[in-house]
PDB file of C-alpha atoms in Angstrom:
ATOM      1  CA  UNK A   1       5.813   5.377  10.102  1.00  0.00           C
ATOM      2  CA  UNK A   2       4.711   7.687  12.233  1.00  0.00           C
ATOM      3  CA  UNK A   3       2.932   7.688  15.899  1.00  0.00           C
ATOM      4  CA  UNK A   4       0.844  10.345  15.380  1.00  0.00           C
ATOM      5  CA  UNK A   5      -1.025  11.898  12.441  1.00  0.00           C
ATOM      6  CA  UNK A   6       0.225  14.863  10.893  1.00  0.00           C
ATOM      7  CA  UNK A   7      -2.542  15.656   8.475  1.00  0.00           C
ATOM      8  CA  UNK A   8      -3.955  18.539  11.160  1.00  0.00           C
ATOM      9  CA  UNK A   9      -0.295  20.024  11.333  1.00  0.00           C
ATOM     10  CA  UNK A  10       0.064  20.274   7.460  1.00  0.00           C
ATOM     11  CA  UNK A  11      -3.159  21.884   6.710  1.00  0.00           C
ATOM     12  CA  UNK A  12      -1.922  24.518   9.162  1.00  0.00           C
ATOM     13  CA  UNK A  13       1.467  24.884   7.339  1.00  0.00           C
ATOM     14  CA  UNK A  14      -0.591  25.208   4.313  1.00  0.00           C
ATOM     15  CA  UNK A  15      -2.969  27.626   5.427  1.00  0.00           C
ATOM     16  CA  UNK A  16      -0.038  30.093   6.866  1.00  0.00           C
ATOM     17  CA  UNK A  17       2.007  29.505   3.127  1.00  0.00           C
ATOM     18  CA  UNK A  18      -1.159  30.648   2.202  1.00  0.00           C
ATOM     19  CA  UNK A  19      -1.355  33.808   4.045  1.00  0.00           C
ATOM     20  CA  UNK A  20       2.599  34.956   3.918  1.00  0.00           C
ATOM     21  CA  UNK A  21       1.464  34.541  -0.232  1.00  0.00           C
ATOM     22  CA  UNK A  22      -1.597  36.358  -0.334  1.00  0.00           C
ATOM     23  CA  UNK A  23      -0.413  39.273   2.657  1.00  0.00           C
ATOM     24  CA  UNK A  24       3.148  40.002   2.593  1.00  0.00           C
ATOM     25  CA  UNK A  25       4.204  42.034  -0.267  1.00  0.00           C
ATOM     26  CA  UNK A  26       7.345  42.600   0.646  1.00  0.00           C
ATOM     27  CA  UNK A  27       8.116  38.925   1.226  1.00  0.00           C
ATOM     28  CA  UNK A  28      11.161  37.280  -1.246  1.00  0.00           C
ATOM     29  CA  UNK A  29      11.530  34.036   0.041  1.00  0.00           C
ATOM     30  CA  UNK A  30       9.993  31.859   3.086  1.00  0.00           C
ATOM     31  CA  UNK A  31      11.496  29.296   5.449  1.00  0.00           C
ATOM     32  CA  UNK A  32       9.422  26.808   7.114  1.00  0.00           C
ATOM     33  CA  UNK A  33      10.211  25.526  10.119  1.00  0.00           C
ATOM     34  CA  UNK A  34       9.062  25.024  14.335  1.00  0.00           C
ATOM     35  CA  UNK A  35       9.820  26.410  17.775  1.00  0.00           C
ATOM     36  CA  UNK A  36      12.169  22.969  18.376  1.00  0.00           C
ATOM     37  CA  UNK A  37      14.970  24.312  15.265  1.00  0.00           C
ATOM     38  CA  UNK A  38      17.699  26.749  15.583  1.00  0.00           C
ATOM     39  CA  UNK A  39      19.713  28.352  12.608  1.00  0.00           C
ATOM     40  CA  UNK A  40      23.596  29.263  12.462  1.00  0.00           C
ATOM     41  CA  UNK A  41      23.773  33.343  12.645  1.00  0.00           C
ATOM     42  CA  UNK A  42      24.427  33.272   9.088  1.00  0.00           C
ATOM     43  CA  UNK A  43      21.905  30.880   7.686  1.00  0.00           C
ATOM     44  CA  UNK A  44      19.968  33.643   6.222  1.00  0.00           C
ATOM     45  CA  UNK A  45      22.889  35.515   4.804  1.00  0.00           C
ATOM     46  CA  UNK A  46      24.438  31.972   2.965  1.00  0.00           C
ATOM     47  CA  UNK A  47      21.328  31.010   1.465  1.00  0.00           C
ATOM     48  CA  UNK A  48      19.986  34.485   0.181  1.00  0.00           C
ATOM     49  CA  UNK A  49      23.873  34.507  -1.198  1.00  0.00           C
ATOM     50  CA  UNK A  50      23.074  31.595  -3.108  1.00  0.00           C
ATOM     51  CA  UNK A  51      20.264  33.198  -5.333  1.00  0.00           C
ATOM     52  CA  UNK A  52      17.793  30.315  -6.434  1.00  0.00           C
ATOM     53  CA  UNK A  53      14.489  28.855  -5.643  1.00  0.00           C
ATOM     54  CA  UNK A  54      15.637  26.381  -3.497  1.00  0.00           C
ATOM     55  CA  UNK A  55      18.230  26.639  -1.593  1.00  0.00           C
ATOM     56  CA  UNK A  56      18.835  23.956   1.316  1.00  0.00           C
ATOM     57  CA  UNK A  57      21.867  23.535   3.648  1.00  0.00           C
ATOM     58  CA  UNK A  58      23.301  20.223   5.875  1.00  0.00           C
ATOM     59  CA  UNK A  59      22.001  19.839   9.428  1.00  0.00           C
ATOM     60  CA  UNK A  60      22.165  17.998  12.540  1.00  0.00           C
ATOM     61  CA  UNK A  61      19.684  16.210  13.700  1.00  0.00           C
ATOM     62  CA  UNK A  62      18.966  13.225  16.254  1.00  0.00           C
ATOM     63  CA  UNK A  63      22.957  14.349  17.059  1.00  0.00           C
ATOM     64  CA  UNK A  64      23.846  13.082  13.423  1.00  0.00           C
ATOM     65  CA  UNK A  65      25.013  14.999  10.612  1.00  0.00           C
ATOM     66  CA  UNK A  66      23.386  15.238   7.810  1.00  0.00           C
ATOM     67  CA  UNK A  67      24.869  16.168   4.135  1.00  0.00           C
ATOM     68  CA  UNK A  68      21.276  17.138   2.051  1.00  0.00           C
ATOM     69  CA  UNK A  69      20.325  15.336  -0.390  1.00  0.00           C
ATOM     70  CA  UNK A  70      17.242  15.241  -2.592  1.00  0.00           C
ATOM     71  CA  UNK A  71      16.077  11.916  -1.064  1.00  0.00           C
ATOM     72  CA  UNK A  72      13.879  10.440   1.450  1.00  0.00           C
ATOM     73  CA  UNK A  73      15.688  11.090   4.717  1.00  0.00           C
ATOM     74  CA  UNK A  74      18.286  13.288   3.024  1.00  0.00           C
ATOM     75  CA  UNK A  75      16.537  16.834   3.587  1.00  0.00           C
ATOM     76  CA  UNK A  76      14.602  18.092   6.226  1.00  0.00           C
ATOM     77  CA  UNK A  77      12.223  21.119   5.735  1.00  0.00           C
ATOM     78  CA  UNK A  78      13.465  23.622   7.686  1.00  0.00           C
ATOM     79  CA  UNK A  79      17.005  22.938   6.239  1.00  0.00           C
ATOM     80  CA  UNK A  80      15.354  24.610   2.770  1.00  0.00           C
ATOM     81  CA  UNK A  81      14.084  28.156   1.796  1.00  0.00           C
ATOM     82  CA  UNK A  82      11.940  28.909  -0.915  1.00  0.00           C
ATOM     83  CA  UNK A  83      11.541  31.613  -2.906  1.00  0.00           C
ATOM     84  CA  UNK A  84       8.298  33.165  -2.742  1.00  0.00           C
ATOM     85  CA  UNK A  85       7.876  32.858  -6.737  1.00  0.00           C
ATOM     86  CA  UNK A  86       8.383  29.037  -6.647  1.00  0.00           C
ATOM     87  CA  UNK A  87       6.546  28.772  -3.225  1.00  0.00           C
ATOM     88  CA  UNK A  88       3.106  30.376  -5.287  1.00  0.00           C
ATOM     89  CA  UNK A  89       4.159  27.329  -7.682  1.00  0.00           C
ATOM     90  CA  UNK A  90       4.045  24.611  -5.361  1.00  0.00           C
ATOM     91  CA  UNK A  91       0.756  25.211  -3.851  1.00  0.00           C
ATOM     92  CA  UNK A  92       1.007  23.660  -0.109  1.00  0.00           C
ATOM     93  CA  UNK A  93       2.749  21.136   1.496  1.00  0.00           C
ATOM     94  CA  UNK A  94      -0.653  18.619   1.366  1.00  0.00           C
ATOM     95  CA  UNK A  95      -0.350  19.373  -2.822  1.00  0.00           C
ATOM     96  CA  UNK A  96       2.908  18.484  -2.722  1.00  0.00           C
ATOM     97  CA  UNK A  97       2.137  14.603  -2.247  1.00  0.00           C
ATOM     98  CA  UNK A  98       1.004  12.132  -4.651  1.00  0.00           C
ATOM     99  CA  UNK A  99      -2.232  12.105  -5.718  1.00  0.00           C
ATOM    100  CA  UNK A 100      -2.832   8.420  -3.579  1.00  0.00           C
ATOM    101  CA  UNK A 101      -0.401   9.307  -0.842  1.00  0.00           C
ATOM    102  CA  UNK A 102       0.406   6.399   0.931  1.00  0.00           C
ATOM    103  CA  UNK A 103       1.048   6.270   4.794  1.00  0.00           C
ATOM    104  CA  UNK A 104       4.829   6.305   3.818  1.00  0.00           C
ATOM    105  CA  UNK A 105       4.400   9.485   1.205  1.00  0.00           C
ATOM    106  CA  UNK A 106       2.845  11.268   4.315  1.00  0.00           C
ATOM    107  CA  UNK A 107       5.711  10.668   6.755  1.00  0.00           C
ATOM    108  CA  UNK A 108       8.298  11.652   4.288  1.00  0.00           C
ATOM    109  CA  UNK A 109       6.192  15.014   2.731  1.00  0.00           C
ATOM    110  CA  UNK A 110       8.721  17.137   3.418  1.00  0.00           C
ATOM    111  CA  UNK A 111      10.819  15.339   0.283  1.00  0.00           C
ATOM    112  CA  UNK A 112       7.825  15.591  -1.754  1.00  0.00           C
ATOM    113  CA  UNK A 113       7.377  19.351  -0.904  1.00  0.00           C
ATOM    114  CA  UNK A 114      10.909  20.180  -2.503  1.00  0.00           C
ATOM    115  CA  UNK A 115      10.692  17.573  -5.417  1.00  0.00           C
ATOM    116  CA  UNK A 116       7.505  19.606  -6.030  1.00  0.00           C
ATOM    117  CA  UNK A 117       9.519  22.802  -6.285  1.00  0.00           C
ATOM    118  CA  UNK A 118      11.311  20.771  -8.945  1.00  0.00           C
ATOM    119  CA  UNK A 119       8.967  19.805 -10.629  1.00  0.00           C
ATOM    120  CA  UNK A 120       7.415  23.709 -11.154  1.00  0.00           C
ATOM    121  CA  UNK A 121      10.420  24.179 -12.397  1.00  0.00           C
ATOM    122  CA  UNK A 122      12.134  25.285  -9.445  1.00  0.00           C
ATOM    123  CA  UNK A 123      16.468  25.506  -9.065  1.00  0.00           C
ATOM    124  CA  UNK A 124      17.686  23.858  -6.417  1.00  0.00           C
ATOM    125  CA  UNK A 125      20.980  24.205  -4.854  1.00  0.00           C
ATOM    126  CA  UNK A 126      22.365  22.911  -1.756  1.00  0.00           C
ATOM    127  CA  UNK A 127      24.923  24.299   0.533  1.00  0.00           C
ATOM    128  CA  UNK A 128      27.322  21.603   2.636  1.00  0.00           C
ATOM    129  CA  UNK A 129      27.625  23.595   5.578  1.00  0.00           C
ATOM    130  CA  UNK A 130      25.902  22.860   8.872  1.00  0.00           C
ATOM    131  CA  UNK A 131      23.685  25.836   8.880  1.00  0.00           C
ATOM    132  CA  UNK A 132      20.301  24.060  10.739  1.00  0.00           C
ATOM    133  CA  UNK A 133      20.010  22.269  14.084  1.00  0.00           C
ATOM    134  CA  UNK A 134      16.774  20.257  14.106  1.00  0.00           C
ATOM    135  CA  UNK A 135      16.165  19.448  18.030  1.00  0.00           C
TER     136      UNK A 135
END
């Protein structure tokens, strides 16, 4: 699925969720994402607009559109921000697979880290404008 393990990069995700939770008061919402992504100048603006949990936009990436979807393949985590309240719900992005992840569960965590969301009893809303670039 993948050629390189990812376990060492999640339990650092998880470890800074942890610390924007526990540190930053003044914190509403967080985005996760890497130095290789770049935003539309509005991104922020669109999806704070939106006023949910989840809110999580279409991207590019690989030089294809994507529309998001709440699917394997169909959302991308750095095309989603969280609010902080649903975020403390969710736990961390290793939580957020099946308890017997399977090799397959681990390559596509960043589904399982929204259907979490979901399943804390998160709103979701997504927003079919190219607003992410993932490089």
């Amino acid at each position: 699925y993948c050629d390189y393990d990812n376990h060492v990069y999640y339990q650092a995700t998880d470890r800074a969720l942890h610390d924007v939770l526990e540190h930053c008061r003044k914190c509403t919402h967080v985005l996760v994402t890497n130095s290789d992504n770049s935003y539309h100048p509005e991104f922020l603006e669109k999806v704070l607009e939106a006023n949910q949990d989840l809110v999580a936009v279409d991207f590019v990436t690989q030089g294809q559109n994507v529309n998001v979807s709440l699917g394997v393949g169909g959302i991308d985590l750095g095309a989603v921000l969280f609010s902080k309240s649903i975020l403390s719900r969710i736990g961390g992005y290793t939580q957020a697979l099946p308890e017997r992840a399977s090799p397959k569960d681990v390559h596509d965590a960043d589904y399982w880290f929204v259907q979490k969301g979901l399943d804390e009893g998160g709103s979701l809303v997504f927003l079919h404008s190219v607003l992410f670039y993932h490089h």
